Coordinates of N, CA and C in Angstrom, one line a residue:
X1 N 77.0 112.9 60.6 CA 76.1 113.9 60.9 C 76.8 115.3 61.1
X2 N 76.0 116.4 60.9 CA 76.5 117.8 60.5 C 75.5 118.5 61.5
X3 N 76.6 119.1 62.8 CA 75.4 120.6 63.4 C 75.4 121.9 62.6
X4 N 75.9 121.9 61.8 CA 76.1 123.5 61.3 C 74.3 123.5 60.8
X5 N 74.0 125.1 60.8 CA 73.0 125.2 60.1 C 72.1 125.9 61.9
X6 N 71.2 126.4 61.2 CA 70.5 126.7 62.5 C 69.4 125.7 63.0
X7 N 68.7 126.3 64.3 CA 67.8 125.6 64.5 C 66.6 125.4 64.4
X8 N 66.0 123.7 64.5 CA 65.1 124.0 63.8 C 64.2 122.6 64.4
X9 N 62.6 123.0 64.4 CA 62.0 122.0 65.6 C 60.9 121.6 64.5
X10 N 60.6 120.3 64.9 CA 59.3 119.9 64.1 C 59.0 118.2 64.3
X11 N 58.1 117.9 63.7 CA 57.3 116.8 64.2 C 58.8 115.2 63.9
X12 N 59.0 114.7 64.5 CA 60.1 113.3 64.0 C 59.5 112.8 63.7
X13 N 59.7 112.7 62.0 CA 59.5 111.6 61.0 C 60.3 110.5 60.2
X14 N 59.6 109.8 60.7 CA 60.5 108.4 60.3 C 60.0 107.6 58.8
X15 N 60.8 107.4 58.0 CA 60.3 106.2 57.2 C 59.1 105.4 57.3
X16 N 58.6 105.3 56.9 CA 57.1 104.5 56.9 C 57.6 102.9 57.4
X17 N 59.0 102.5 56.5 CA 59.0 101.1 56.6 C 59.8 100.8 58.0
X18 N 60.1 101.5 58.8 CA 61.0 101.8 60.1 C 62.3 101.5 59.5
X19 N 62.8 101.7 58.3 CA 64.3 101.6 58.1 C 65.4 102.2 58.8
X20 N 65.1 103.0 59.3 CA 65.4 104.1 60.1 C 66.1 103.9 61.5
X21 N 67.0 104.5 62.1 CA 67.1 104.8 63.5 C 67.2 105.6 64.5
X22 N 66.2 106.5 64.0 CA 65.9 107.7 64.5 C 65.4 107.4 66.1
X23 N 64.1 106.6 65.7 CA 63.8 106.3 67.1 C 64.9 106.0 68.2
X24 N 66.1 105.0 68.1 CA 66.9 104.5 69.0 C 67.6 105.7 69.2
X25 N 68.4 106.4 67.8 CA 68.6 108.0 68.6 C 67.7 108.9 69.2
X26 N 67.0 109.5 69.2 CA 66.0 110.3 70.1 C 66.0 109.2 71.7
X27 N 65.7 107.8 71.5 CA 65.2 107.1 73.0 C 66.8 107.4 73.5
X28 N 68.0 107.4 72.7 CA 69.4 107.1 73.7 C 69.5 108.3 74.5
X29 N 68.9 109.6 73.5 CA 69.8 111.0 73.9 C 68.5 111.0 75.2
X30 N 67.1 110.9 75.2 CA 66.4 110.6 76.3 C 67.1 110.3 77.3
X31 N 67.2 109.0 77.4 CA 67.8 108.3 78.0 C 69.5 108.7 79.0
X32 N 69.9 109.3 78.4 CA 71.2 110.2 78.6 C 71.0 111.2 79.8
X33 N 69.9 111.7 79.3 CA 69.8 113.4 80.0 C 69.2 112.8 81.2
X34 N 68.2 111.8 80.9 CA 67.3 111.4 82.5 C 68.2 110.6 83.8
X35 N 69.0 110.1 82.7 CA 69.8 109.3 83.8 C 70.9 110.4 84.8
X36 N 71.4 111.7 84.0 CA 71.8 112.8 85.4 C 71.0 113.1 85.5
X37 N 69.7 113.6 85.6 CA 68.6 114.7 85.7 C 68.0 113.7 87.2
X38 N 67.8 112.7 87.0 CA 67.3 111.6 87.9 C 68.4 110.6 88.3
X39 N 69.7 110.9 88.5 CA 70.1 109.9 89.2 C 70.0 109.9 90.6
X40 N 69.5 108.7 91.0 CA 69.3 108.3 92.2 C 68.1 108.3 92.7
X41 N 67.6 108.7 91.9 CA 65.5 108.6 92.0 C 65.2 107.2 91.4
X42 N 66.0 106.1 90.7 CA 65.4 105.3 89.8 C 66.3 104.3 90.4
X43 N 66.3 102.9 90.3 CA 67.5 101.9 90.4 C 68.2 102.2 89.3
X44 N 69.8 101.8 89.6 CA 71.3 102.0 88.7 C 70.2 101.2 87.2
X45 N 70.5 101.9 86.5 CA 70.5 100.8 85.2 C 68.9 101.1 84.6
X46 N 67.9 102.1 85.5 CA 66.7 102.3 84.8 C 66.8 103.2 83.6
X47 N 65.5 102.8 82.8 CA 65.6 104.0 81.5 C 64.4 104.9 81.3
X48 N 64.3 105.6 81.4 CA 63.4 106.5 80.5 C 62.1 106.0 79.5
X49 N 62.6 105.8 78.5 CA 62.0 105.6 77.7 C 62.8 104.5 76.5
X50 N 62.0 103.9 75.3 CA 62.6 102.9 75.0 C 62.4 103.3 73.0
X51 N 63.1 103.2 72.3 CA 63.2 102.9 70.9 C 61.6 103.0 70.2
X52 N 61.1 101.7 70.9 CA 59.2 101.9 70.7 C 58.9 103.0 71.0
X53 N 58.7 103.1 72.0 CA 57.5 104.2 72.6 C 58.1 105.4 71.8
X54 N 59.4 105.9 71.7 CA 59.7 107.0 70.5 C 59.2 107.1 69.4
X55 N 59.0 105.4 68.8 CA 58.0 105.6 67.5 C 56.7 105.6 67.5
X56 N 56.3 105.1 68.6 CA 54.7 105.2 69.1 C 54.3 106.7 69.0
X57 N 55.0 107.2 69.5 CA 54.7 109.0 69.7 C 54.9 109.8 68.6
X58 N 56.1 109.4 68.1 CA 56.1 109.8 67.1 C 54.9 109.6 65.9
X59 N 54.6 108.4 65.7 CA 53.3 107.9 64.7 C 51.9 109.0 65.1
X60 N 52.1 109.1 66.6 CA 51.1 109.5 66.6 C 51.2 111.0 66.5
X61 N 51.8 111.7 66.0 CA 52.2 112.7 66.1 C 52.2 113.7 67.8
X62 N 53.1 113.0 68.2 CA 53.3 113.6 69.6 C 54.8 114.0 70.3
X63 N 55.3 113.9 69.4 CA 56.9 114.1 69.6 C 57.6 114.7 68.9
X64 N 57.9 115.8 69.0 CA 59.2 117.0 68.5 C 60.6 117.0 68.8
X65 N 61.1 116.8 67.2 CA 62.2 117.5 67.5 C 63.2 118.7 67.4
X66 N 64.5 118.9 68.2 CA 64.8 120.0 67.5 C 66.2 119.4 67.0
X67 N 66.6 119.9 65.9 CA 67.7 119.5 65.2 C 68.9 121.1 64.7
X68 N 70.5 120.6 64.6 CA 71.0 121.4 64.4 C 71.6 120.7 62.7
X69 N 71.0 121.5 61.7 CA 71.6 120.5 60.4 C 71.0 119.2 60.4
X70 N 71.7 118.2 60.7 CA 70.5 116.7 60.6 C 71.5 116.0 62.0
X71 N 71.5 116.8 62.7 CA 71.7 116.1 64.2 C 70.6 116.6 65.1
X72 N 70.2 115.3 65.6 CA 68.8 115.7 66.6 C 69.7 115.9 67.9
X73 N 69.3 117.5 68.7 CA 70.0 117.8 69.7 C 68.9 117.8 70.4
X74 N 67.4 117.9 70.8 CA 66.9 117.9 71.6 C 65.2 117.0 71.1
X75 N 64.5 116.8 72.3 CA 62.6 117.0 71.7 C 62.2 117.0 72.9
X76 N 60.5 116.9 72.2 CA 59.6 117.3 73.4 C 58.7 116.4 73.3
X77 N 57.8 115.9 74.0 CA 56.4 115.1 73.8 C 55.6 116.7 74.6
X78 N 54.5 116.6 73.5 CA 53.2 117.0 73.7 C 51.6 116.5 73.3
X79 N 50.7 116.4 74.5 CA 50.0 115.3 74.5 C 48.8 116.5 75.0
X80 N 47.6 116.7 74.5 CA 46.4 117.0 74.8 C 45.7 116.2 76.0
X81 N 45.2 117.3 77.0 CA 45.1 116.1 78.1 C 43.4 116.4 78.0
X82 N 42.9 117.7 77.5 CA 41.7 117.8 77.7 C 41.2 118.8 76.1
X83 N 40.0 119.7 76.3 CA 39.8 120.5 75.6 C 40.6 121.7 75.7
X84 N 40.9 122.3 77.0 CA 41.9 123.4 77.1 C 43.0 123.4 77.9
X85 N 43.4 121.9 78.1 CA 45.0 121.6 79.1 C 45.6 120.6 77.7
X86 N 47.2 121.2 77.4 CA 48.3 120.3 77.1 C 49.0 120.4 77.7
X87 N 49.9 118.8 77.8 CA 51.1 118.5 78.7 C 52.0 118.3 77.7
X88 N 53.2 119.3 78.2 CA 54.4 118.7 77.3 C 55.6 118.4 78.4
X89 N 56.1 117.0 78.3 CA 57.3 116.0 79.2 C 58.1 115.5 77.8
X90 N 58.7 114.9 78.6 CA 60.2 114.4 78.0 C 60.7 115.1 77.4
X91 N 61.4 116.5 78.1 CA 61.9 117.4 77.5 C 63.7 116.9 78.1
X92 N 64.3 117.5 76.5 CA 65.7 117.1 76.8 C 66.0 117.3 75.4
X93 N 67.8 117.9 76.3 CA 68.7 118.6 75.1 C 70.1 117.8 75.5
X94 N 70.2 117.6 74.6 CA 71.9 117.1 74.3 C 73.1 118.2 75.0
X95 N 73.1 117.2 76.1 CA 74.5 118.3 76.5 C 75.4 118.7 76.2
X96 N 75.9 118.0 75.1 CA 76.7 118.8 74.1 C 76.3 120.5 73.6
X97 N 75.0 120.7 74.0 CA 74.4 122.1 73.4 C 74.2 122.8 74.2
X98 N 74.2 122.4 75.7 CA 73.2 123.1 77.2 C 73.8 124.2 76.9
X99 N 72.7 125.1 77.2 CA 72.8 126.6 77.4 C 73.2 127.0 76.6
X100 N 72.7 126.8 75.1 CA 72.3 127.4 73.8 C 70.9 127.7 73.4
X101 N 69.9 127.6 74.3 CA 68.6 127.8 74.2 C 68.0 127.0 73.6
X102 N 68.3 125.3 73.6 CA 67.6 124.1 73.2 C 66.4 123.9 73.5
X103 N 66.3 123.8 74.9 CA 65.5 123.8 75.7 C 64.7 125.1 76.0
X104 N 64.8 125.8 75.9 CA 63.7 126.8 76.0 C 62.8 127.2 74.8
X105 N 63.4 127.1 73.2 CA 62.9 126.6 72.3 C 62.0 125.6 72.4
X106 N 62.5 124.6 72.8 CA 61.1 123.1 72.6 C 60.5 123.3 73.3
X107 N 60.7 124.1 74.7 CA 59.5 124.4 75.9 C 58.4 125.5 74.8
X108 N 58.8 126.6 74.2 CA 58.1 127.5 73.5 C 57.6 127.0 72.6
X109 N 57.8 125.9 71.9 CA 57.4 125.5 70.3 C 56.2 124.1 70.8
X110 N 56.7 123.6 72.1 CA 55.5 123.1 72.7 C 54.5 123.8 72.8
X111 N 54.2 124.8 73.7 CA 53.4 125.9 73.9 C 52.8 126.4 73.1
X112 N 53.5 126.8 71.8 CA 52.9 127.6 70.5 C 51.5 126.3 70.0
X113 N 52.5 125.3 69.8 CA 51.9 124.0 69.0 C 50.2 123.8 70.2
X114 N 50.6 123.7 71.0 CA 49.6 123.8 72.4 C 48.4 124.6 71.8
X115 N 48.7 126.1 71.9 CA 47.8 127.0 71.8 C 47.1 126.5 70.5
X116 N 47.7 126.0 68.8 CA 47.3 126.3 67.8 C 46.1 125.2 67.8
X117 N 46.5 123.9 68.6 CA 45.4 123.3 69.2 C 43.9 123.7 69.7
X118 N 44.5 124.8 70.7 CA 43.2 125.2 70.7 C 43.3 125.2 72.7
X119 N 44.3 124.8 73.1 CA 44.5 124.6 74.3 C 44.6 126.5 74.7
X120 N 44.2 126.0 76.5 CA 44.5 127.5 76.9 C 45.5 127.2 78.1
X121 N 45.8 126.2 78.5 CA 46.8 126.0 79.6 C 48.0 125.0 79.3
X122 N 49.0 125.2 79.2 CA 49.9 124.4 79.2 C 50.5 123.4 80.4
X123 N 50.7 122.4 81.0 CA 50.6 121.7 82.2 C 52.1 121.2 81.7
X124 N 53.0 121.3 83.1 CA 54.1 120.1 83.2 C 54.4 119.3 84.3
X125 N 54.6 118.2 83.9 CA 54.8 117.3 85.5 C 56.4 117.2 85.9
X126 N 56.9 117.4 87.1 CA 58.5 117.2 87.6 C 58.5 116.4 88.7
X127 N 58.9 115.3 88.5 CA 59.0 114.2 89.6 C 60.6 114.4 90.5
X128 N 60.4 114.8 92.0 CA 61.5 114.8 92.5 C 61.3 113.8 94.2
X129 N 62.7 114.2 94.6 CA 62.8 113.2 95.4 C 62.1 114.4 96.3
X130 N 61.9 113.1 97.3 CA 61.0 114.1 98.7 C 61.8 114.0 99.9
X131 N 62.9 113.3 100.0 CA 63.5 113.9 101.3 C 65.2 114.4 101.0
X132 N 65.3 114.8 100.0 CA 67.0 115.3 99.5 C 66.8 116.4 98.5
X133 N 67.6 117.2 98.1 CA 67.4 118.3 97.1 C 68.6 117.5 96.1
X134 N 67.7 117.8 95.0 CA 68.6 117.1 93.9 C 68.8 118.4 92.6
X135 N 69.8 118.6 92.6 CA 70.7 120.5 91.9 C 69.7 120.3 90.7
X136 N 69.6 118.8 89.6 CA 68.6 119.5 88.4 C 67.1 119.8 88.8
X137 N 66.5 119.2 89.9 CA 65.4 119.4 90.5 C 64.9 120.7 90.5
X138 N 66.0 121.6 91.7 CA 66.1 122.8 91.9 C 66.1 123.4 90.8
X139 N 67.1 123.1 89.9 CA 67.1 124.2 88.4 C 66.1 124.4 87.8
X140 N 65.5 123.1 87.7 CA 64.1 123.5 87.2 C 63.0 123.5 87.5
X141 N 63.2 124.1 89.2 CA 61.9 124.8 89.7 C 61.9 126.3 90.0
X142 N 63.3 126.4 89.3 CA 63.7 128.0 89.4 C 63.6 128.5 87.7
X143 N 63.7 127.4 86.5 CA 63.5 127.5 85.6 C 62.4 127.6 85.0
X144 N 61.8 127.0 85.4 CA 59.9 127.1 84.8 C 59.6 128.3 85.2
X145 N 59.5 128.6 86.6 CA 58.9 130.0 86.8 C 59.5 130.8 86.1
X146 N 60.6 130.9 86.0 CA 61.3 132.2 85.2 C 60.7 132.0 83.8
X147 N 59.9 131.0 82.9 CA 59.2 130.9 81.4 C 57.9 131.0 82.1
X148 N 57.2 131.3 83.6 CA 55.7 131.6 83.3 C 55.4 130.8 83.8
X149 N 55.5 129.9 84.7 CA 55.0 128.1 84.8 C 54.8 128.4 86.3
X150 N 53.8 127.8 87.0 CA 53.7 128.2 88.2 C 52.7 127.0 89.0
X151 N 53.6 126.4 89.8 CA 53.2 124.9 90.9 C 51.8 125.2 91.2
X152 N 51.0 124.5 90.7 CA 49.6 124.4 91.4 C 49.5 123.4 92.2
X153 N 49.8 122.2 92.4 CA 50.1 120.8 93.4 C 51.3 120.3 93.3
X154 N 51.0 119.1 94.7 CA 52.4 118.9 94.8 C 51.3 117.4 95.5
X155 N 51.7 116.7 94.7 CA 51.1 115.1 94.8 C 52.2 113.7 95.1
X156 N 51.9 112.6 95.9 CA 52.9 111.8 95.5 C 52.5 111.1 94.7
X157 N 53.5 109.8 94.1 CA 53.2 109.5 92.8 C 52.0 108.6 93.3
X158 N 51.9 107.7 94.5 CA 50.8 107.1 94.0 C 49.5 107.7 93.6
X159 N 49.2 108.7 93.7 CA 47.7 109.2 93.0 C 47.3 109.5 92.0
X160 N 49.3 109.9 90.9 CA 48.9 110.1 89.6 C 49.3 108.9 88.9
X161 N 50.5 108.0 89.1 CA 51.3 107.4 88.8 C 51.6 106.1 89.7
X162 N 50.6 105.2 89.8 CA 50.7 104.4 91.1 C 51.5 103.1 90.2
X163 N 51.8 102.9 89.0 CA 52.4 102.1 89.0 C 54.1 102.5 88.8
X164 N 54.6 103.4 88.8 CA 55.6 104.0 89.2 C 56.4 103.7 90.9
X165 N 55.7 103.8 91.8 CA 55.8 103.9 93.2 C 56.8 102.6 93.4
X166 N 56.4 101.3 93.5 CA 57.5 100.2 93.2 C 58.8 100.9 92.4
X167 N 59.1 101.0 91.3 CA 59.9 101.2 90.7 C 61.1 102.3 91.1
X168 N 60.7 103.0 92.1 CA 61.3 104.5 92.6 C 62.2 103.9 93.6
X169 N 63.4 104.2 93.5 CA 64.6 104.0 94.4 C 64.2 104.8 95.7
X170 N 64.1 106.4 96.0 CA 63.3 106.8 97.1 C 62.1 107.1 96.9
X171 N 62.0 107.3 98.1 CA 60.0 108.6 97.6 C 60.0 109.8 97.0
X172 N 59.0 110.2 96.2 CA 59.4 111.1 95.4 C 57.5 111.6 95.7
X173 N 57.8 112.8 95.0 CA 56.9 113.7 94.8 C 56.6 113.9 93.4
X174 N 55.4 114.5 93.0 CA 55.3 115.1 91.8 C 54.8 116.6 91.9
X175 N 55.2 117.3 91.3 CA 55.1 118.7 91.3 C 54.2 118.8 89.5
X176 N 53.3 119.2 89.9 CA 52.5 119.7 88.4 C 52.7 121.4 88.5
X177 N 53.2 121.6 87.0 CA 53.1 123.3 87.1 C 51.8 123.4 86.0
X178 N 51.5 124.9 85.8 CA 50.7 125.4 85.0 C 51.5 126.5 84.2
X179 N 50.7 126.9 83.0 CA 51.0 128.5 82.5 C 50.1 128.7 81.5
X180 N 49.3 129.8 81.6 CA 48.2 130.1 80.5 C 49.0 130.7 79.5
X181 N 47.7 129.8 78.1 CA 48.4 130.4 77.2 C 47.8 131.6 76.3
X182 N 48.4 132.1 75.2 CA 47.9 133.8 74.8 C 48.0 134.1 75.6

C-alpha cells in the first residue's frame, strides 16, 4: 500500500463477492484507536466493532472512508436518525496521521453528506467515564466545540444504551452534542 497522493473521502466499497479485506482493515484500525480512546471504560480485550458490522454499513451505504493513495487512514459512520437529525460515530484516524486533519475532514464530509440529505442537525454521541477524567475524553469535549458542536444532554447509558451498561468496566456517561447545519 502507497500514502502518497492526497486526500480523499468516500463511501467503502467492497467487491460484491467479499473477496476483499477491506472490511477487516477499516474494523482493525477501529478497533486500534478505540482501544486508547477508551481504555479502561471497557474490559481488557473488548472491541469496538467487528469485520461484519463494517460490511453491514458499508452495504448499506453508511460508512466513509478517508484514504491517503489506496491506504485507508481514517472513516466515519453516518446514519439518519430522523427527517432533520444525522448522527455521525465511529469516527477514527490512524495514528500514524494524527494531526494532519483526518479527522476533521471525516467530521466535515460527514456533515456536508448530512446536509445533502436533507438533514438540518448533525448529532454526536461520546461515551465517557463518570467518575475519572480520561485526556481523549477531555480532547474531545474541547474539540467538538471548537467545530460548532455544542452538549445538549448528558445521559447515562442505561436510557440510551441499556444493553451496553453490563459490558462497561466503570460507569460512564453519555454526552450527546448537537450542531446545525447551513
Amino acid at each position: 500500500m502507497t500514502d502518497s497522493g492526497e486526500l480523499s473521502i468516500g463511501p467503502l466499497v467492497r467487491p460484491s463477492d467479499g473477496s476483499d479485506d477491506t472490511a477487516k482493515v477499516v474494523a482493525d484500525l477501529v478497533n486500534a484507536v478505540y482501544a486508547v480512546a477508551e481504555e479502561g471504560m471497557w474490559p481488557e480485550g473488548a472491541t469496538r466493532t467487528s469485520a461484519s458490522e463494517i460490511a453491514e454499513l458499508a452495504g448499506a451505504g453508511r460508512l466513509f472512508v478517508a484514504s491517503l493513495g489506496d491506504r485507508i487512514v481514517g472513516c466515519v459512520k453516518v446514519v439518519q436518525l430522523d427527517a432533520r437529525v444525522a448522527e455521525f460515530g465511529m469516527l477514527a484516524a490512524d495514528p500514524e496521521v494524527r494531526g494532519a486533519g483526518i479527522g476533521r475532514a471525516l467530521v466535515r464530509f460527514a456533515e456536508a453528506h448530512a446536509a445533502r440529505l436533507g438533514s438540518e442537525i448533525m448529532q454526536l454521541e461520546v461515551i465517557q467515564p463518570r467518575d475519572f477524567e480520561h485526556a481523549s475524553k477531555v480532547f474531545l469535549s474541547q474539540w467538538y466545540p471548537r467545530m460548532g458542536y455544542v452538549p445538549v444532554r448528558t445521559d447515562g447509558p442505561e436510557v440510551m444504551y441499556s444493553e451496553l451498561v453490563p459490558l462497561l468496566a466503570v460507569p460512564c456517561d453519555v454526552v450527546v452534542y448537537h450542531k446545525r447545519l447551513g
